[in-house]
Each structure stands twice: as C-alpha cells, then as structure tokens.
Tab-separated table of C-alpha atoms in Angstrom:
chain	number	residue	atom	x	y	z
A	29	MET	CA	-16.313	27.283	-7.583
A	30	ARG	CA	-16.342	31.134	-8.005
A	31	GLU	CA	-18.931	31.265	-5.371
A	32	ALA	CA	-16.726	29.317	-3.036
A	33	VAL	CA	-14.015	31.676	-3.833
A	34	LYS	CA	-16.166	34.614	-3.066
A	35	ARG	CA	-16.977	33.266	0.351
A	36	ARG	CA	-13.197	32.672	1.047
A	37	LYS	CA	-12.773	36.264	0.346
A	38	ARG	CA	-15.198	37.350	2.984
A	39	HIS	CA	-13.331	35.773	5.793
A	40	LYS	CA	-12.127	38.315	7.894
A	41	ALA	CA	-9.178	38.310	10.670
A	42	GLY	CA	-10.398	37.198	14.147
A	43	PRO	CA	-9.211	36.115	17.633
A	44	LEU	CA	-7.621	33.024	15.856
A	45	PHE	CA	-5.064	35.321	13.826
A	46	GLY	CA	-4.212	37.698	16.482
A	47	ASP	CA	-2.768	40.022	13.824
A	48	ARG	CA	-5.153	41.389	11.282
A	49	ARG	CA	-2.704	41.792	8.726
A	50	VAL	CA	-1.468	38.077	9.223
A	51	GLY	CA	-5.287	36.970	9.099
A	52	GLU	CA	-6.095	38.738	5.700
A	53	GLN	CA	-2.682	37.589	4.163
A	54	TRP	CA	-3.686	33.967	5.155
A	55	CYS	CA	-7.403	34.400	3.856
A	56	ASN	CA	-6.112	35.698	0.508
A	57	ILE	CA	-4.020	32.631	0.049
A	58	PHE	CA	-7.301	30.766	0.867
A	59	ALA	CA	-8.869	32.622	-2.067
A	60	ARG	CA	-6.294	31.923	-4.456
A	61	CYS	CA	-5.976	28.215	-4.263
A	62	GLU	CA	-8.916	27.040	-5.718
A	63	GLY	CA	-9.558	23.217	-5.308
A	64	ALA	CA	-7.114	23.119	-2.345
A	65	ALA	CA	-8.052	22.956	1.197
A	66	ALA	CA	-6.171	25.085	3.779
A	67	PHE	CA	-5.516	25.214	7.230
A	68	LEU	CA	-4.095	27.692	9.797
A	69	TYR	CA	-3.051	26.726	13.477
A	70	ASP	CA	-2.612	29.419	16.451
A	71	THR	CA	-0.004	28.113	18.742
A	72	THR	CA	-0.916	30.485	21.517
A	73	THR	CA	-4.694	29.603	21.435
A	74	ASP	CA	-4.287	25.850	20.299
A	75	THR	CA	-6.958	26.617	17.790
A	76	LEU	CA	-6.945	25.362	14.112
A	77	LEU	CA	-8.975	26.935	11.403
A	78	PHE	CA	-9.571	24.510	8.399
A	79	GLU	CA	-11.064	25.363	4.958
A	80	ASP	CA	-12.177	22.280	3.074
A	81	GLY	CA	-11.785	23.661	-0.353
A	82	SER	CA	-15.370	24.538	-1.001
A	83	GLY	CA	-15.220	27.562	1.046
A	84	ARG	CA	-16.731	26.249	4.382
A	85	MET	CA	-14.475	27.183	7.324
A	86	ARG	CA	-14.195	24.975	10.445
A	87	ARG	CA	-12.825	25.989	13.840
A	88	ILE	CA	-11.078	23.426	15.952
A	89	ARG	CA	-10.291	24.455	19.494
A	90	ARG	CA	-7.890	22.427	22.015
A	91	PHE	CA	-6.487	21.050	18.770
A	92	LEU	CA	-3.293	19.542	20.251
A	93	LYS	CA	-4.938	18.373	23.277
A	94	GLU	CA	-7.977	16.538	21.979
A	95	GLY	CA	-9.500	18.627	19.195
A	96	TYR	CA	-7.445	16.616	16.370
A	97	ARG	CA	-9.512	13.726	16.978
A	98	SER	CA	-12.363	15.736	14.970
A	99	PHE	CA	-9.851	16.512	12.199
A	100	PRO	CA	-11.530	14.962	8.916
A	101	ALA	CA	-8.538	12.615	8.231
A	102	VAL	CA	-8.528	9.010	8.865
A	103	PRO	CA	-7.554	8.124	12.526
A	104	ARG	CA	-3.930	6.983	11.718
A	105	ASP	CA	-3.347	10.238	9.634
A	106	ARG	CA	-5.030	12.619	11.946
A	107	GLU	CA	-2.601	11.603	14.582
A	108	LEU	CA	0.369	12.029	11.948
A	109	PHE	CA	-1.098	15.327	11.170
A	110	ALA	CA	-1.353	16.345	14.926
A	111	ARG	CA	2.393	15.291	15.724
A	112	THR	CA	3.783	17.270	12.781
A	113	VAL	CA	1.924	20.344	13.915
A	114	ARG	CA	3.388	19.691	17.475
A	115	SER	CA	6.815	19.196	16.232
A	116	MET	CA	6.934	22.337	14.160
A	117	LYS	CA	5.418	24.219	17.312
A	118	GLU	CA	7.928	23.014	19.748
A	119	ARG	CA	11.112	22.607	17.556
A	120	LYS	CA	10.222	25.758	15.456
A	121	ILE	CA	11.016	23.731	12.078
A	122	SER	CA	10.126	25.874	9.225
A	123	GLN	CA	8.621	23.599	6.648
A	124	ARG	CA	7.156	19.904	6.532
A	125	GLN	CA	5.441	17.587	3.856
A	126	CYS	CA	3.166	14.855	4.670
A	127	ARG	CA	0.185	12.758	3.010
A	128	LEU	CA	-3.215	12.358	4.345
A	129	ARG	CA	-6.159	10.466	3.487
A	130	ILE	CA	-9.590	11.882	3.946
A	131	PRO	CA	-12.879	10.160	3.550
A	132	GLU	CA	-15.298	11.422	1.149
A	133	ARG	CA	-19.012	10.887	0.854
A	134	GLY	CA	-19.632	7.406	-0.271
A	135	GLY	CA	-16.805	5.905	1.871
A	136	SER	CA	-14.081	6.552	-0.652
A	137	LEU	CA	-10.634	7.805	0.343
A	138	CYS	CA	-9.051	10.842	-1.202
A	139	TRP	CA	-5.208	11.402	-0.855
A	140	TYR	CA	-3.961	15.065	-0.182
A	141	ASP	CA	-0.344	16.265	-0.113
A	142	CYS	CA	-0.137	18.495	2.706
A	143	ARG	CA	2.502	21.144	2.595
A	144	ILE	CA	3.089	22.915	6.076
A	145	ALA	CA	4.945	26.054	7.073
A	146	VAL	CA	5.531	28.046	9.952
A	147	LEU	CA	4.516	31.867	9.922
A	148	THR	CA	5.857	34.258	12.458
A	149	GLN	CA	4.360	37.489	13.197
A	150	LYS	CA	5.966	39.727	15.995
A	151	LYS	CA	6.023	37.203	19.100
A	152	ARG	CA	3.187	35.268	17.544
A	153	THR	CA	3.753	31.861	15.791
A	154	LEU	CA	1.269	30.486	13.421
A	155	VAL	CA	1.307	27.158	11.445
A	156	GLY	CA	-0.107	27.263	8.158
A	157	GLY	CA	-0.764	24.743	5.343
A	158	LEU	CA	-2.322	23.773	1.927
A	159	LEU	CA	-3.764	20.436	1.192
A	160	THR	CA	-3.780	19.608	-2.733
A	161	ASP	CA	-5.899	16.678	-3.742
A	162	ILE	CA	-3.562	13.937	-5.235
A	163	THR	CA	-5.957	11.102	-5.442
A	164	GLU	CA	-5.928	10.567	-9.149
A	165	GLN	CA	-1.988	10.801	-9.336
A	166	TYR	CA	-1.870	8.352	-6.418
A	167	ARG	CA	-4.222	5.891	-8.130
A	168	ILE	CA	-2.138	6.081	-11.435
A	169	SER	CA	0.924	5.608	-9.517
A	170	GLY	CA	-0.284	2.561	-7.712
A	171	ARG	CA	-1.749	0.755	-11.018
A	172	LEU	CA	1.776	1.631	-12.532
A	173	ARG	CA	3.355	-0.158	-9.429
A	174	ARG	CA	0.947	-3.093	-9.840
A	175	GLN	CA	1.461	-3.413	-13.560
A	176	ALA	CA	5.196	-3.345	-13.020
A	177	ARG	CA	4.844	-6.386	-10.838
A	178	MET	CA	2.316	-8.387	-12.875
A	179	ASP	CA	2.657	-10.573	-15.775
A	180	VAL	CA	0.968	-8.990	-18.688
A	181	LEU	CA	-0.440	-12.445	-20.130
A	182	THR	CA	-1.505	-14.387	-17.178
A	183	GLY	CA	-2.177	-11.408	-14.608
A	184	LEU	CA	0.008	-13.428	-11.906
A	185	TYR	CA	3.092	-12.090	-10.453
A	186	ASN	CA	6.271	-11.935	-12.694
A	187	LYS	CA	9.442	-12.151	-11.148
A	188	ALA	CA	8.663	-9.443	-8.555
A	189	GLY	CA	6.488	-12.785	-6.957
A	190	GLU	CA	10.158	-13.904	-5.943
A	191	VAL	CA	10.478	-10.877	-3.451
A	192	VAL	CA	6.981	-11.587	-2.105
A	193	ILE	CA	7.908	-15.259	-1.536
A	194	GLU	CA	11.442	-14.373	0.064
A	195	GLY	CA	9.644	-12.115	2.382
A	196	LEU	CA	6.980	-14.911	3.399
A	197	LEU	CA	9.936	-17.413	3.873
A	198	ALA	CA	12.138	-14.946	6.192
A	199	ALA	CA	9.171	-14.579	8.294
A	200	ARG	CA	7.928	-18.184	8.792
A	201	SER	CA	11.057	-20.306	7.177
A	202	THR	CA	8.474	-22.726	6.194
A	203	GLY	CA	6.138	-23.360	2.938
A	204	ILE	CA	5.378	-25.396	-0.056
A	205	PHE	CA	6.507	-24.790	-3.396
A	206	LEU	CA	4.714	-26.079	-6.613
A	207	MET	CA	6.749	-25.739	-9.915
A	208	VAL	CA	4.226	-26.188	-12.642
A	209	ASP	CA	5.274	-26.667	-16.316
A	210	LEU	CA	2.579	-26.816	-19.379
A	211	ASP	CA	2.849	-29.652	-21.475
A	212	ASN	CA	4.081	-29.686	-25.035
A	213	PHE	CA	4.086	-25.836	-25.037
A	214	ARG	CA	6.684	-25.396	-27.610
A	215	THR	CA	5.244	-27.862	-29.814
A	216	ILE	CA	1.827	-25.898	-29.440
A	217	ASN	CA	3.528	-22.773	-30.435
A	218	SER	CA	5.143	-24.128	-33.551
A	219	ILE	CA	2.040	-25.781	-34.859
A	220	TYR	CA	-0.904	-23.403	-33.777
A	221	GLY	CA	1.118	-20.075	-33.504
A	222	HIS	CA	2.012	-17.593	-30.815
A	223	PRO	CA	-1.627	-16.244	-30.459
A	224	GLN	CA	-2.863	-19.573	-29.427
A	225	GLY	CA	0.151	-20.164	-27.194
A	226	ASP	CA	-0.618	-16.715	-25.366
A	227	ARG	CA	-4.300	-17.659	-25.067
A	228	LEU	CA	-3.108	-21.093	-23.470
A	229	LEU	CA	-0.787	-19.058	-21.005
A	230	TRP	CA	-3.591	-16.915	-20.083
A	231	GLU	CA	-5.763	-19.853	-19.355
A	232	ALA	CA	-3.141	-21.532	-17.326
A	233	GLY	CA	-3.038	-17.986	-15.198
A	234	GLN	CA	-6.825	-18.204	-14.599
A	235	ALA	CA	-6.794	-22.091	-13.709
A	236	LEU	CA	-3.987	-21.254	-11.114
A	237	ARG	CA	-6.042	-18.262	-9.741
A	238	ARG	CA	-8.947	-20.752	-9.325
A	239	ALA	CA	-6.822	-23.289	-7.655
A	240	CYS	CA	-5.128	-21.070	-5.222
A	241	THR	CA	-6.270	-19.982	-1.713
A	242	GLU	CA	-5.835	-16.410	-0.388
A	243	GLN	CA	-2.603	-17.157	1.468
A	244	ALA	CA	-0.999	-18.637	-2.062
A	245	VAL	CA	1.278	-16.568	-3.995
A	246	ALA	CA	1.339	-17.370	-7.778
A	247	MET	CA	3.978	-16.205	-10.511
A	248	ARG	CA	4.967	-16.797	-13.895
A	249	ALA	CA	8.684	-17.564	-13.896
A	250	GLY	CA	9.088	-17.362	-17.361
A	251	GLY	CA	8.028	-18.921	-20.624
A	252	ASP	CA	5.677	-21.841	-19.807
A	253	GLU	CA	6.844	-22.154	-16.008
A	254	PHE	CA	4.933	-21.077	-13.213
A	255	VAL	CA	5.592	-21.112	-9.230
A	256	VAL	CA	3.031	-21.251	-6.704
A	257	PHE	CA	3.912	-20.927	-3.053
A	258	TRP	CA	1.827	-21.464	0.371
A	259	PRO	CA	3.561	-20.198	3.463
A	260	GLU	CA	2.781	-23.251	5.426
A	261	GLY	CA	1.365	-26.876	4.719
A	262	THR	CA	2.217	-30.468	4.920
A	263	ARG	CA	3.323	-32.800	2.105
A	264	ALA	CA	-0.285	-34.315	2.085
A	265	GLU	CA	-1.571	-30.733	1.625
A	266	ALA	CA	0.977	-29.997	-1.150
A	267	ALA	CA	-0.203	-33.137	-2.994
A	268	GLN	CA	-3.964	-31.770	-2.649
A	269	TYR	CA	-2.838	-28.596	-4.025
A	270	ALA	CA	-1.198	-30.091	-7.020
A	271	GLN	CA	-4.099	-32.196	-7.780
A	272	GLU	CA	-6.362	-29.064	-7.555
A	273	ILE	CA	-4.343	-27.440	-9.955
A	274	LEU	CA	-4.369	-30.087	-12.512
A	275	ASP	CA	-8.207	-30.290	-12.009
A	276	ARG	CA	-8.714	-26.612	-12.759
A	277	MET	CA	-6.608	-27.002	-15.839
A	278	ALA	CA	-8.639	-30.101	-17.104
A	279	GLU	CA	-11.908	-27.822	-16.684
A	280	VAL	CA	-10.624	-25.517	-19.446
A	281	GLN	CA	-12.140	-26.198	-22.849
A	282	PRO	CA	-10.063	-27.348	-25.779
A	283	LEU	CA	-9.248	-24.144	-27.667
A	284	GLU	CA	-8.716	-26.247	-30.773
A	285	LYS	CA	-9.156	-29.817	-31.695
A	286	GLY	CA	-6.030	-31.509	-29.843
A	287	LEU	CA	-5.216	-28.238	-28.284
A	288	VAL	CA	-5.639	-28.780	-24.371
A	289	LEU	CA	-4.300	-27.429	-21.311
A	290	SER	CA	-2.377	-29.788	-19.199
A	291	GLY	CA	0.602	-29.884	-16.745
A	292	SER	CA	3.317	-31.273	-14.818
A	293	ILE	CA	3.819	-30.392	-11.399
A	294	GLY	CA	7.130	-30.647	-9.066
A	295	ILE	CA	6.735	-30.336	-5.363
A	296	ALA	CA	9.118	-29.012	-2.672
A	297	ILE	CA	8.754	-28.171	1.084
A	298	ALA	CA	10.766	-25.527	2.744
A	299	PRO	CA	12.769	-25.793	4.797
A	300	ASP	CA	13.525	-29.524	3.823
C-alpha cells in the first residue's frame, strides 16, 4: 500500500485539472485516502480521471456522452453514476452521495459508498469524489436483515413471511394456503423435553423446504404452526402439495422410540 501511495504522490496536475493548484490539491487527497478509490471530473473537457485505490490512474474522455460505459461499475450503477455527475454539473448541486457495485476479479461484487462534491476554481467547475469500500458492512447488514426475517429454529420465514405473502396476493389476488400443525407437539414437549421439541421443529422446517417449490413461501406462524403459500394453483394441486409435505415428514427418521414427525394440514384457496 505504501508503494501505491508513493505512486499517487507522483501524479502531477495536467490538462485535466486546468489549474495546477487544484490538481495538486486533489492529488494530495488521493494520497491521503489509502484503500479508497477517487475520481475527478472536468466539466469543461468532459473528462474523468479515476484512481482505483491501488495507485493506478485511468482517464475516460467524453465521459457523459459515451465514455461512462467504460466506468468499472455494473451497467445499472454506472448509468446512475453518470446521471449523478451530470446533475451536479448542470444544477450546480454542491454534494451528493450514492452507492456503486464494482465487479472484482473472480466475478464477486464489491459495494462502494460514493461521496461527491463540486470544486470550483475561478470559472472552472470540477466534480470530485471518493469511493469507500463498504462490502463487509453491506454483507453484515444483509445477514442481519435476513436473520430478522427468519425463524431461528426452522430457517423458514418468521412473521415477516406475512408481508411477503401479502405482497404476492396484492399482485395476483390468487393463491393456495396450507396450514400445517404438528401432531401431539405439546405432549412431545412434556414427555421428551424442549430440546427434542426444538429438534422436531427443525426437522419439520427441513421437510417443508424439501416439499416446497421455488415459488412457495413457507413460514413458521408460531409454536408448532406453519403456513405455506403458493401464488397460484388449483384445488387438485393444493391436495398434491399437502400430500407432498406429509410424505416428506414421513421420511424423517424417528428421533426416539415413539417420537415421530407427523402433521395435519388444512387447505384454503384465495380468493375463495
């Protein structure tokens, strides 16, 4: 990284910057921001200078006309980035912030927080910004969001599944509901204890996963009650789905002698 910083410090102000003092000032910003990518856009020449965080500089000419297509972000984000730069150029907005996804070697995507500001020197307007890697923070927040929506014991949706189902119903107004209750769950909890009861719930969640298609939404409604929703289907298909769930439950090996997984299923059809 030190070598990258040394390379940054050797950047000199050229035609892109117009004013040498502005150019050297921005190059010093590049040098101080280890690990962050940076860019500077000249509104007069429609040229963008991009530094990728490792000391490599890239010049993109005719940026707003067509050059933005070679900016390293994914297509949708590079268009967003170009629109943001254009709006700051035309409307003289002083500061903006956006998030960009930039592919890395190997195909993985990195998320960057992009903070953009307008720099004015004499009659010249420059747009500059820093891109900070927030991939790890984004992944952590994503895991937390998923965990907040999922039931810990079963890996299915918790009550958040109701929101997903309501959204599907609002779009189609049709669907199949299967209400699944585990048989004798309270008795099993009393005789064998809560650890075995929790294990039975986990096995039930796995059985529902195996029985459900990609279109289905499976959730634990609470206790030993589950709901599975398909956005479309007939009564005959609903009966087939219910039998498939019972069959997958029957495949689970008994946890102890007399401790088997079984359930009862009710069927409802929307909009009926």
